[in-house]
mmCIF file of C-alpha atoms in Angstrom:
data_model
loop_
_atom_site.group_PDB
_atom_site.id
_atom_site.type_symbol
_atom_site.label_atom_id
_atom_site.label_comp_id
_atom_site.label_asym_id
_atom_site.label_seq_id
_atom_site.Cartn_x
_atom_site.Cartn_y
_atom_site.Cartn_z
ATOM 1 C CA MET A 1 8.925 6.708 -20.864
ATOM 2 C CA ASP A 2 7.300 8.461 -23.999
ATOM 3 C CA ALA A 3 7.051 11.968 -23.957
ATOM 4 C CA HIS A 4 3.250 13.516 -23.833
ATOM 5 C CA LEU A 5 1.346 16.568 -22.391
ATOM 6 C CA PRO A 6 -0.003 14.978 -18.856
ATOM 7 C CA LEU A 7 -3.136 15.688 -18.104
ATOM 8 C CA ASP A 8 -4.076 18.439 -15.366
ATOM 9 C CA ILE A 9 -4.049 18.013 -11.792
ATOM 10 C CA ALA A 10 -7.792 18.253 -11.002
ATOM 11 C CA THR A 11 -8.238 15.538 -13.875
ATOM 12 C CA LEU A 12 -5.715 13.345 -12.421
ATOM 13 C CA ALA A 13 -7.310 13.611 -8.883
ATOM 14 C CA TRP A 14 -10.697 12.433 -10.045
ATOM 15 C CA LEU A 15 -9.309 9.772 -11.631
ATOM 16 C CA ALA A 16 -7.284 8.526 -8.566
ATOM 17 C CA PHE A 17 -10.665 9.094 -6.681
ATOM 18 C CA GLY A 18 -12.101 6.439 -9.194
ATOM 19 C CA ILE A 19 -9.427 3.881 -8.896
ATOM 20 C CA GLY A 20 -9.934 4.277 -5.063
ATOM 21 C CA GLY A 21 -13.269 3.722 -5.383
ATOM 22 C CA VAL A 22 -13.009 0.221 -7.584
ATOM 23 C CA PHE A 23 -10.476 -1.041 -4.623
ATOM 24 C CA GLY A 24 -12.791 -0.199 -2.046
ATOM 25 C CA TYR A 25 -15.726 -1.662 -3.741
ATOM 26 C CA ALA A 26 -13.844 -4.737 -4.659
ATOM 27 C CA ALA A 27 -12.662 -4.931 -0.957
ATOM 28 C CA GLN A 28 -15.783 -4.581 0.510
ATOM 29 C CA ARG A 29 -17.470 -7.238 -1.784
ATOM 30 C CA SER A 30 -14.919 -9.807 -1.452
ATOM 31 C CA ASN A 31 -13.713 -8.945 2.238
ATOM 32 C CA PHE A 32 -10.196 -8.627 1.091
ATOM 33 C CA CYS A 33 -7.965 -8.323 3.841
ATOM 34 C CA THR A 34 -4.150 -9.058 4.698
ATOM 35 C CA MET A 35 -4.674 -9.296 8.374
ATOM 36 C CA GLY A 36 -7.655 -11.285 8.062
ATOM 37 C CA ALA A 37 -5.364 -13.526 5.702
ATOM 38 C CA ILE A 38 -3.128 -13.980 8.240
ATOM 39 C CA ALA A 39 -5.414 -14.432 11.311
ATOM 40 C CA ASP A 40 -7.656 -16.916 8.998
ATOM 41 C CA ILE A 41 -4.430 -19.638 8.772
ATOM 42 C CA HIS A 42 -3.682 -19.190 12.446
ATOM 43 C CA ILE A 43 -6.957 -19.583 13.370
ATOM 44 C CA MET A 44 -8.993 -21.936 11.024
ATOM 45 C CA GLU A 45 -6.047 -23.017 8.890
ATOM 46 C CA ASP A 46 -8.118 -21.476 6.160
ATOM 47 C CA TRP A 47 -5.486 -20.110 3.449
ATOM 48 C CA THR A 48 -8.263 -18.546 0.924
ATOM 49 C CA ARG A 49 -7.618 -15.104 1.469
ATOM 50 C CA LEU A 50 -3.783 -15.335 1.335
ATOM 51 C CA ARG A 51 -4.661 -16.844 -1.860
ATOM 52 C CA MET A 52 -6.677 -13.291 -2.376
ATOM 53 C CA TRP A 53 -3.781 -11.703 -1.689
ATOM 54 C CA ALA A 54 -1.590 -14.035 -4.087
ATOM 55 C CA LEU A 55 -3.648 -13.679 -6.872
ATOM 56 C CA ALA A 56 -4.130 -9.376 -6.526
ATOM 57 C CA ALA A 57 0.057 -9.348 -6.054
ATOM 58 C CA ALA A 58 0.452 -11.570 -9.548
ATOM 59 C CA THR A 59 -2.289 -9.374 -11.450
ATOM 60 C CA ALA A 60 -0.238 -6.236 -9.916
ATOM 61 C CA VAL A 61 3.205 -7.667 -11.021
ATOM 62 C CA ALA A 62 2.185 -8.797 -14.415
ATOM 63 C CA GLY A 63 0.250 -5.644 -15.192
ATOM 64 C CA THR A 64 3.304 -3.586 -13.980
ATOM 65 C CA THR A 65 5.907 -5.645 -15.969
ATOM 66 C CA ALA A 66 3.805 -4.864 -18.859
ATOM 67 C CA LEU A 67 3.650 -1.234 -18.500
ATOM 68 C CA GLN A 68 7.536 -1.493 -17.745
ATOM 69 C CA MET A 69 8.360 -3.266 -21.072
ATOM 70 C CA GLY A 70 6.061 -1.210 -22.960
ATOM 71 C CA GLY A 71 7.733 2.205 -22.069
ATOM 72 C CA LEU A 72 4.826 3.474 -20.366
ATOM 73 C CA ILE A 73 6.329 4.117 -16.841
ATOM 74 C CA ASP A 74 9.547 3.748 -15.465
ATOM 75 C CA VAL A 75 9.769 2.133 -11.817
ATOM 76 C CA HIS A 76 12.668 3.545 -10.999
ATOM 77 C CA GLY A 77 11.014 7.103 -10.836
ATOM 78 C CA SER A 78 9.424 5.811 -7.995
ATOM 79 C CA ILE A 79 10.563 5.432 -3.976
ATOM 80 C CA TYR A 80 10.821 1.532 -4.082
ATOM 81 C CA THR A 81 13.622 0.954 -6.244
ATOM 82 C CA GLY A 82 16.344 3.111 -5.137
ATOM 83 C CA THR A 83 19.961 2.360 -4.776
ATOM 84 C CA ARG A 84 20.219 2.266 -1.139
ATOM 85 C CA LEU A 85 18.748 -0.490 0.694
ATOM 86 C CA ILE A 86 17.426 0.878 4.278
ATOM 87 C CA TRP A 87 16.858 -2.860 5.197
ATOM 88 C CA LEU A 88 16.851 -2.162 9.020
ATOM 89 C CA SER A 89 13.983 0.452 8.722
ATOM 90 C CA HIS A 90 12.313 -2.166 6.390
ATOM 91 C CA ILE A 91 12.403 -4.953 8.936
ATOM 92 C CA VAL A 92 11.510 -2.984 12.112
ATOM 93 C CA GLY A 93 9.006 -0.967 10.507
ATOM 94 C CA GLY A 94 7.392 -4.190 9.049
ATOM 95 C CA LEU A 95 7.276 -5.569 12.634
ATOM 96 C CA LEU A 96 6.002 -2.995 13.925
ATOM 97 C CA PHE A 97 3.292 -2.137 11.234
ATOM 98 C CA GLY A 98 2.569 -6.097 11.349
ATOM 99 C CA ILE A 99 1.461 -5.976 15.326
ATOM 100 C CA GLY A 100 -0.658 -2.667 14.857
ATOM 101 C CA MET A 101 -2.702 -3.957 12.106
ATOM 102 C CA THR A 102 -3.927 -6.970 14.762
ATOM 103 C CA LEU A 103 -4.191 -4.450 17.299
ATOM 104 C CA ALA A 104 -5.972 -2.130 15.458
ATOM 105 C CA SER A 105 -8.142 -4.742 13.542
ATOM 106 C CA GLY A 106 -6.911 -3.964 10.206
ATOM 107 C CA CYS A 107 -4.331 -2.312 8.051
ATOM 108 C CA GLY A 108 -4.794 1.270 6.387
ATOM 109 C CA ALA A 109 -6.700 -0.163 3.286
ATOM 110 C CA LYS A 110 -8.765 -2.212 5.697
ATOM 111 C CA THR A 111 -9.278 1.180 7.958
ATOM 112 C CA LEU A 112 -10.655 2.866 4.657
ATOM 113 C CA VAL A 113 -12.987 -0.117 4.075
ATOM 114 C CA ARG A 114 -14.563 -0.284 7.283
ATOM 115 C CA LEU A 115 -15.098 3.221 7.475
ATOM 116 C CA GLY A 116 -17.188 3.316 4.586
ATOM 117 C CA ASN A 117 -19.238 0.424 6.194
ATOM 118 C CA GLY A 118 -19.984 3.011 8.593
ATOM 119 C CA ASN A 119 -17.300 1.502 11.523
ATOM 120 C CA LEU A 120 -16.637 4.546 13.931
ATOM 121 C CA LYS A 121 -13.603 2.730 15.536
ATOM 122 C CA SER A 122 -12.047 3.001 12.037
ATOM 123 C CA LEU A 123 -12.404 6.646 12.105
ATOM 124 C CA VAL A 124 -10.384 6.993 15.256
ATOM 125 C CA VAL A 125 -7.585 4.749 13.775
ATOM 126 C CA PHE A 126 -7.759 6.921 10.624
ATOM 127 C CA VAL A 127 -6.906 10.018 12.835
ATOM 128 C CA PHE A 128 -4.108 8.376 15.078
ATOM 129 C CA LEU A 129 -2.353 6.432 12.231
ATOM 130 C CA GLY A 130 -2.364 9.472 9.763
ATOM 131 C CA LEU A 131 -1.040 11.610 13.033
ATOM 132 C CA SER A 132 1.417 9.231 13.779
ATOM 133 C CA ALA A 133 2.295 8.854 10.353
ATOM 134 C CA TYR A 134 2.725 12.770 10.007
ATOM 135 C CA MET A 135 4.937 12.539 13.263
ATOM 136 C CA THR A 136 7.193 10.069 11.731
ATOM 137 C CA LEU A 137 7.423 12.020 8.649
ATOM 138 C CA ARG A 138 8.446 15.516 9.784
ATOM 139 C CA GLY A 139 7.669 15.131 13.485
ATOM 140 C CA LEU A 140 9.084 13.531 16.881
ATOM 141 C CA PHE A 141 9.332 10.257 15.285
ATOM 142 C CA GLY A 142 10.858 11.343 12.197
ATOM 143 C CA GLY A 143 13.929 12.292 14.276
ATOM 144 C CA TRP A 144 14.007 8.638 15.915
ATOM 145 C CA ARG A 145 13.647 7.414 12.264
ATOM 146 C CA SER A 146 16.402 9.157 10.951
ATOM 147 C CA ALA A 147 18.672 8.939 13.347
ATOM 148 C CA TRP A 148 18.891 5.239 14.260
ATOM 149 C CA LEU A 149 17.431 3.617 11.521
ATOM 150 C CA ASP A 150 17.454 5.010 8.110
ATOM 151 C CA PRO A 151 21.513 5.401 8.577
ATOM 152 C CA VAL A 152 21.675 1.669 8.537
ATOM 153 C CA ALA A 153 21.543 0.778 4.766
ATOM 154 C CA ILE A 154 23.431 -1.113 1.923
ATOM 155 C CA THR A 155 23.995 1.146 -1.086
ATOM 156 C CA LEU A 156 23.646 -1.330 -4.234
ATOM 157 C CA ASP A 157 25.625 -1.026 -7.341
ATOM 158 C CA SER A 158 22.299 -1.010 -9.387
ATOM 159 C CA HIS A 159 18.702 -0.188 -8.292
ATOM 160 C CA GLN A 160 17.092 -2.696 -5.926
ATOM 161 C CA ASP A 161 14.253 -4.452 -8.042
ATOM 162 C CA LEU A 162 15.411 -7.682 -8.679
ATOM 163 C CA PRO A 163 15.826 -7.054 -12.428
ATOM 164 C CA SER A 164 18.179 -4.826 -12.130
ATOM 165 C CA LEU A 165 20.389 -6.894 -9.845
ATOM 166 C CA ILE A 166 20.123 -9.904 -12.125
ATOM 167 C CA ALA A 167 20.962 -7.884 -14.845
ATOM 168 C CA ALA A 168 23.948 -6.295 -13.246
ATOM 169 C CA ARG A 169 25.157 -9.315 -11.187
ATOM 170 C CA PHE A 170 24.946 -11.642 -14.572
ATOM 171 C CA ALA A 171 25.684 -8.928 -17.512
ATOM 172 C CA LEU A 172 22.256 -9.605 -18.990
ATOM 173 C CA ASP A 173 19.890 -7.327 -20.790
ATOM 174 C CA PRO A 174 17.533 -5.549 -18.650
ATOM 175 C CA ARG A 175 14.762 -6.243 -20.836
ATOM 176 C CA SER A 176 14.931 -9.567 -20.748
ATOM 177 C CA ALA A 177 15.587 -9.802 -16.802
ATOM 178 C CA TRP A 178 12.524 -8.078 -16.389
ATOM 179 C CA LEU A 179 10.492 -10.311 -18.490
ATOM 180 C CA ALA A 180 11.980 -13.186 -16.575
ATOM 181 C CA CYS A 181 11.563 -11.802 -13.260
ATOM 182 C CA GLY A 182 7.989 -10.628 -13.812
ATOM 183 C CA GLY A 183 7.207 -14.116 -15.396
ATOM 184 C CA ILE A 184 8.422 -16.146 -12.718
ATOM 185 C CA ALA A 185 7.020 -13.937 -10.097
ATOM 186 C CA ALA A 186 3.555 -13.228 -11.543
ATOM 187 C CA GLY A 187 3.189 -17.128 -12.873
ATOM 188 C CA GLY A 188 4.131 -18.296 -9.088
ATOM 189 C CA LEU A 189 1.593 -16.469 -7.118
ATOM 190 C CA GLY A 190 -0.851 -17.162 -9.730
ATOM 191 C CA LEU A 191 -0.666 -20.949 -9.627
ATOM 192 C CA PHE A 192 -0.705 -20.710 -5.868
ATOM 193 C CA ALA A 193 -3.565 -18.368 -5.657
ATOM 194 C CA LEU A 194 -5.453 -20.646 -8.298
ATOM 195 C CA SER A 195 -4.765 -24.053 -6.733
ATOM 196 C CA SER A 196 -7.611 -24.114 -4.536
ATOM 197 C CA ARG A 197 -11.005 -24.313 -5.923
ATOM 198 C CA GLU A 198 -12.397 -21.909 -3.341
ATOM 199 C CA MET A 199 -10.171 -19.290 -5.372
ATOM 200 C CA TRP A 200 -12.685 -19.769 -8.354
ATOM 201 C CA ARG A 201 -15.920 -18.703 -7.053
ATOM 202 C CA PRO A 202 -16.844 -14.861 -8.443
ATOM 203 C CA ALA A 203 -16.137 -12.863 -5.600
ATOM 204 C CA PRO A 204 -12.347 -13.668 -4.701
ATOM 205 C CA LEU A 205 -11.503 -14.027 -7.847
ATOM 206 C CA LEU A 206 -12.908 -11.108 -9.399
ATOM 207 C CA GLY A 207 -12.290 -9.168 -6.181
ATOM 208 C CA SER A 208 -8.636 -10.074 -6.588
ATOM 209 C CA VAL A 209 -8.081 -9.470 -9.757
ATOM 210 C CA ALA A 210 -9.847 -6.074 -9.606
ATOM 211 C CA ILE A 211 -7.391 -4.834 -6.532
ATOM 212 C CA GLY A 212 -4.367 -5.923 -8.695
ATOM 213 C CA ALA A 213 -5.786 -3.999 -11.601
ATOM 214 C CA THR A 214 -6.095 -0.770 -9.272
ATOM 215 C CA ILE A 215 -2.304 -1.272 -8.777
ATOM 216 C CA VAL A 216 -1.406 -1.357 -12.130
ATOM 217 C CA ALA A 217 -3.922 1.506 -13.218
ATOM 218 C CA GLY A 218 -2.294 3.916 -10.288
ATOM 219 C CA TRP A 219 1.416 3.395 -12.109
ATOM 220 C CA TYR A 220 -0.174 4.210 -15.148
ATOM 221 C CA LEU A 221 -2.266 7.405 -13.497
ATOM 222 C CA SER A 222 0.781 8.991 -11.965
ATOM 223 C CA GLY A 223 3.854 7.556 -13.961
ATOM 224 C CA HIS A 224 2.315 8.209 -17.570
ATOM 225 C CA LEU A 225 -0.696 9.993 -17.676
ATOM 226 C CA GLY A 226 1.202 12.409 -14.884
ATOM 227 C CA PHE A 227 4.575 12.735 -16.085
ATOM 228 C CA LEU A 228 5.940 15.731 -17.219
ATOM 229 C CA PRO A 229 9.296 15.080 -19.052
ATOM 230 C CA GLU A 230 10.628 18.703 -18.532
ATOM 231 C CA ASP A 231 9.225 20.905 -15.306
ATOM 232 C CA PRO A 232 9.366 24.413 -16.763
ATOM 233 C CA GLU A 233 10.474 25.892 -13.535
ATOM 234 C CA THR A 234 13.245 23.179 -12.475
ATOM 235 C CA LEU A 235 13.719 22.043 -15.756
ATOM 236 C CA GLU A 236 13.726 18.431 -14.358
ATOM 237 C CA PRO A 237 11.303 15.304 -14.878
ATOM 238 C CA ALA A 238 8.167 15.766 -12.612
ATOM 239 C CA PHE A 239 5.361 13.657 -11.361
ATOM 240 C CA LEU A 240 2.292 15.816 -11.126
ATOM 241 C CA ALA A 241 -0.158 15.757 -7.861
ATOM 242 C CA THR A 242 2.339 13.051 -5.591
ATOM 243 C CA ASN A 243 3.151 14.137 -2.297
ATOM 244 C CA SER A 244 6.473 12.460 -2.784
ATOM 245 C CA GLY A 245 7.232 13.746 -5.941
ATOM 246 C CA ARG A 246 7.587 10.695 -7.444
ATOM 247 C CA MET A 247 5.794 7.893 -9.149
ATOM 248 C CA GLU A 248 2.804 6.624 -7.158
ATOM 249 C CA SER A 249 0.354 4.183 -6.750
ATOM 250 C CA LEU A 250 -1.812 2.832 -3.786
ATOM 251 C CA SER A 251 -0.604 3.185 -0.172
ATOM 252 C CA PHE A 252 -2.572 4.012 2.637
ATOM 253 C CA VAL A 253 -0.057 5.336 5.404
ATOM 254 C CA ALA A 254 1.390 8.702 4.594
ATOM 255 C CA PRO A 255 -1.474 9.568 2.533
ATOM 256 C CA LEU A 256 -3.612 9.511 5.538
ATOM 257 C CA ALA A 257 -1.377 12.251 7.155
ATOM 258 C CA TYR A 258 -1.267 14.078 3.617
ATOM 259 C CA THR A 259 -5.227 14.125 4.134
ATOM 260 C CA LEU A 260 -5.511 15.372 7.883
ATOM 261 C CA ASP A 261 -2.773 18.269 7.055
ATOM 262 C CA LEU A 262 -5.027 19.304 3.691
ATOM 263 C CA LEU A 263 -8.079 19.420 6.221
ATOM 264 C CA MET A 264 -6.276 21.246 8.600
ATOM 265 C CA LEU A 265 -4.806 23.755 6.303
ATOM 266 C CA TRP A 266 -7.448 23.925 4.045
ATOM 267 C CA THR A 267 -7.045 27.681 3.218
ATOM 268 C CA ASP A 268 -3.227 27.344 2.638
ATOM 269 C CA LYS A 269 -3.029 27.931 -1.225
ATOM 270 C CA SER A 270 -0.126 25.677 -1.465
ATOM 271 C CA ARG A 271 -1.799 22.487 -0.314
ATOM 272 C CA SER A 272 -3.748 20.946 -2.808
ATOM 273 C CA VAL A 273 -5.532 17.077 -3.253
ATOM 274 C CA SER A 274 -2.868 14.712 -4.158
ATOM 275 C CA LEU A 275 -3.085 11.433 -5.951
ATOM 276 C CA GLY A 276 -2.820 9.770 -2.559
ATOM 277 C CA ILE A 277 -5.796 11.565 -0.956
ATOM 278 C CA ALA A 278 -8.006 11.307 -3.726
ATOM 279 C CA LEU A 279 -7.056 7.298 -4.006
ATOM 280 C CA SER A 280 -7.670 7.020 -0.074
ATOM 281 C CA LEU A 281 -10.877 9.274 -0.029
ATOM 282 C CA GLY A 282 -12.091 7.021 -3.242
ATOM 283 C CA VAL A 283 -11.397 3.687 -0.849
ATOM 284 C CA VAL A 284 -14.160 5.059 1.594
ATOM 285 C CA ALA A 285 -16.787 6.109 -1.156
ATOM 286 C CA GLY A 286 -16.446 2.649 -3.192
ATOM 287 C CA SER A 287 -16.496 0.799 0.118
ATOM 288 C CA LEU A 288 -19.639 3.338 1.022
ATOM 289 C CA LEU A 289 -21.562 2.336 -2.136
ATOM 290 C CA ALA A 290 -21.272 -1.402 -1.959
ATOM 291 C CA ALA A 291 -22.215 -1.120 1.776
ATOM 292 C CA LEU A 292 -25.567 0.777 0.364
ATOM 293 C CA LEU A 293 -26.001 -1.509 -2.310
ATOM 294 C CA THR A 294 -25.934 -4.742 -0.196
ATOM 295 C CA ARG A 295 -27.705 -2.896 2.674
ATOM 296 C CA SER A 296 -24.708 -3.902 4.945
ATOM 297 C CA PHE A 297 -24.060 -0.412 6.298
ATOM 298 C CA ARG A 298 -23.839 -0.409 9.855
ATOM 299 C CA ILE A 299 -22.539 1.938 12.598
ATOM 300 C CA GLU A 300 -20.443 0.368 15.125
ATOM 301 C CA GLY A 301 -18.296 1.594 18.081
ATOM 302 C CA PHE A 302 -15.796 0.467 20.670
ATOM 303 C CA ARG A 303 -16.591 -2.269 23.008
ATOM 304 C CA ASP A 304 -14.926 -1.040 26.255
ATOM 305 C CA ALA A 305 -12.116 1.013 27.117
ATOM 306 C CA PRO A 306 -9.500 -1.883 26.521
ATOM 307 C CA ASP A 307 -10.857 -2.189 22.818
ATOM 308 C CA LEU A 308 -10.037 1.654 22.674
ATOM 309 C CA ALA A 309 -6.931 1.414 23.890
ATOM 310 C CA ARG A 310 -5.599 -1.764 21.642
ATOM 311 C CA HIS A 311 -7.371 0.592 18.368
ATOM 312 C CA LEU A 312 -4.825 3.773 19.652
ATOM 313 C CA ILE A 313 -1.700 1.625 19.983
ATOM 314 C CA GLY A 314 -2.258 -0.701 16.911
ATOM 315 C CA ALA A 315 -2.965 3.046 14.919
ATOM 316 C CA THR A 316 -0.263 4.537 16.364
ATOM 317 C CA LEU A 317 2.266 1.563 15.454
ATOM 318 C CA MET A 318 0.783 1.437 11.799
ATOM 319 C CA GLY A 319 2.089 5.093 11.055
ATOM 320 C CA PHE A 320 5.000 4.480 12.466
ATOM 321 C CA GLY A 321 5.935 1.370 11.144
ATOM 322 C CA GLY A 322 4.268 2.353 7.695
ATOM 323 C CA VAL A 323 6.344 5.526 7.028
ATOM 324 C CA THR A 324 9.483 3.846 8.249
ATOM 325 C CA ALA A 325 9.310 0.851 5.819
ATOM 326 C CA LEU A 326 8.173 3.123 3.287
ATOM 327 C CA GLY A 327 4.849 1.435 2.596
ATOM 328 C CA CYS A 328 2.152 -0.748 4.051
ATOM 329 C CA THR A 329 0.640 -4.316 3.297
ATOM 330 C CA ILE A 330 -0.837 -2.451 -0.101
ATOM 331 C CA GLY A 331 1.890 0.254 -0.138
ATOM 332 C CA GLN A 332 4.532 -2.033 0.036
ATOM 333 C CA GLY A 333 2.741 -5.499 -0.053
ATOM 334 C CA LEU A 334 1.540 -4.892 -3.562
ATOM 335 C CA SER A 335 2.523 -1.588 -5.102
ATOM 336 C CA GLY A 336 6.222 -2.113 -3.565
ATOM 337 C CA LEU A 337 6.048 -5.781 -4.746
ATOM 338 C CA SER A 338 4.874 -4.925 -8.181
ATOM 339 C CA THR A 339 8.036 -3.197 -9.092
ATOM 340 C CA LEU A 340 9.748 -6.245 -7.879
ATOM 341 C CA SER A 341 11.865 -4.288 -4.853
ATOM 342 C CA LEU A 342 14.217 -6.268 -2.716
ATOM 343 C CA GLY A 343 13.135 -3.684 0.094
ATOM 344 C CA ALA A 344 9.261 -4.650 -0.597
ATOM 345 C CA VAL A 345 10.020 -8.365 -0.053
ATOM 346 C CA LEU A 346 11.576 -7.555 3.018
ATOM 347 C CA THR A 347 8.925 -5.253 4.509
ATOM 348 C CA VAL A 348 6.086 -8.017 3.570
ATOM 349 C CA LEU A 349 8.090 -10.505 5.491
ATOM 350 C CA ALA A 350 8.523 -8.510 8.306
ATOM 351 C CA ILE A 351 4.740 -7.453 8.041
ATOM 352 C CA ALA A 352 3.827 -11.051 7.874
ATOM 353 C CA ALA A 353 5.949 -12.019 10.975
ATOM 354 C CA GLY A 354 4.936 -9.095 12.882
ATOM 355 C CA ALA A 355 0.999 -10.047 12.648
ATOM 356 C CA SER A 356 1.944 -13.583 13.221
ATOM 357 C CA LEU A 357 3.660 -12.955 16.445
ATOM 358 C CA SER A 358 0.973 -10.376 17.639
ATOM 359 C CA ILE A 359 -1.772 -13.302 16.854
ATOM 360 C CA ARG A 360 -0.207 -15.838 18.361
ATOM 361 C CA VAL A 361 -0.095 -14.054 21.664
ATOM 362 C CA GLN A 362 -3.703 -12.985 21.332
ATOM 363 C CA LEU A 363 -4.590 -16.291 21.279
ATOM 364 C CA GLN A 364 -2.568 -17.597 24.084
ATOM 365 C CA ASN A 365 -4.075 -14.843 26.146
ATOM 366 C CA ALA A 366 -7.535 -15.508 24.753
#
């Protein structure tokens, strides 16, 4: 990556808030929802929202590949492309997250969007998802994860992004491998998405492209504008204002945990607004703005006790599953997939399988 002076942390946080606002506004206006896409296929055999997700992924892959080829970021600075493939964590975490998001009426991103619309159920999901995620990062659930799941892994000879794996296997130029893999992935997803006339309507088309673009913007923000080639204290490269200390884009599991942590320990000067927190709050603000402009803001609560129980269980499963799998439908499904990570592919397939299984069980019991 090019050497440059990074932006100050406050500016980075406000830019992250703006990127989150674009995501929230676009998701609210286009009704973008990964869980809804899977449910539409099972219930109505409607593939429109899955095509929206594919177009967002195509945009994210194409933009991230362009940043990588241009030397503006290095995806190997993210958590998604390490040499250690924790395949069991990706599969188990993804399955549990997929089940959880069907019980909780949507993933972490949808929870934030619905919260901006006035949905009080989403506020409860936000809190319990964040608590569960924090317990999986540093608490009781974290002990289980680190003891039983994370040790089961494959150590690769290269980074786990597909271009690196292919370049190492066939002794190819890494840039050529990146261009080929990025072009094929983005092109394939884009062709699938745009093969339906429904996708050429303004709402799904523009909404999907905008959501994919926020992933690219997130990488550029943390991986370029917030990149410090040499930290004056550690003399190591650093990514400013990220909770992981790595390059980050949009993800909505661990950032919810860190949001609760910040609110509870606000007077602790070691805590500050990270990019993930600012992005999450921006999604709520963007969704709220869209709801107010379209007069669709509505206060909504739980129907009954079983409805509350389902959402609590779903939120807990999402918190554990999302941290275990290193991401959610957005964190792995768009951000991780944009790096062409093998772990992201495993997680996305596991999330889809878990959601499909849960939806089928609910339909049979309806």
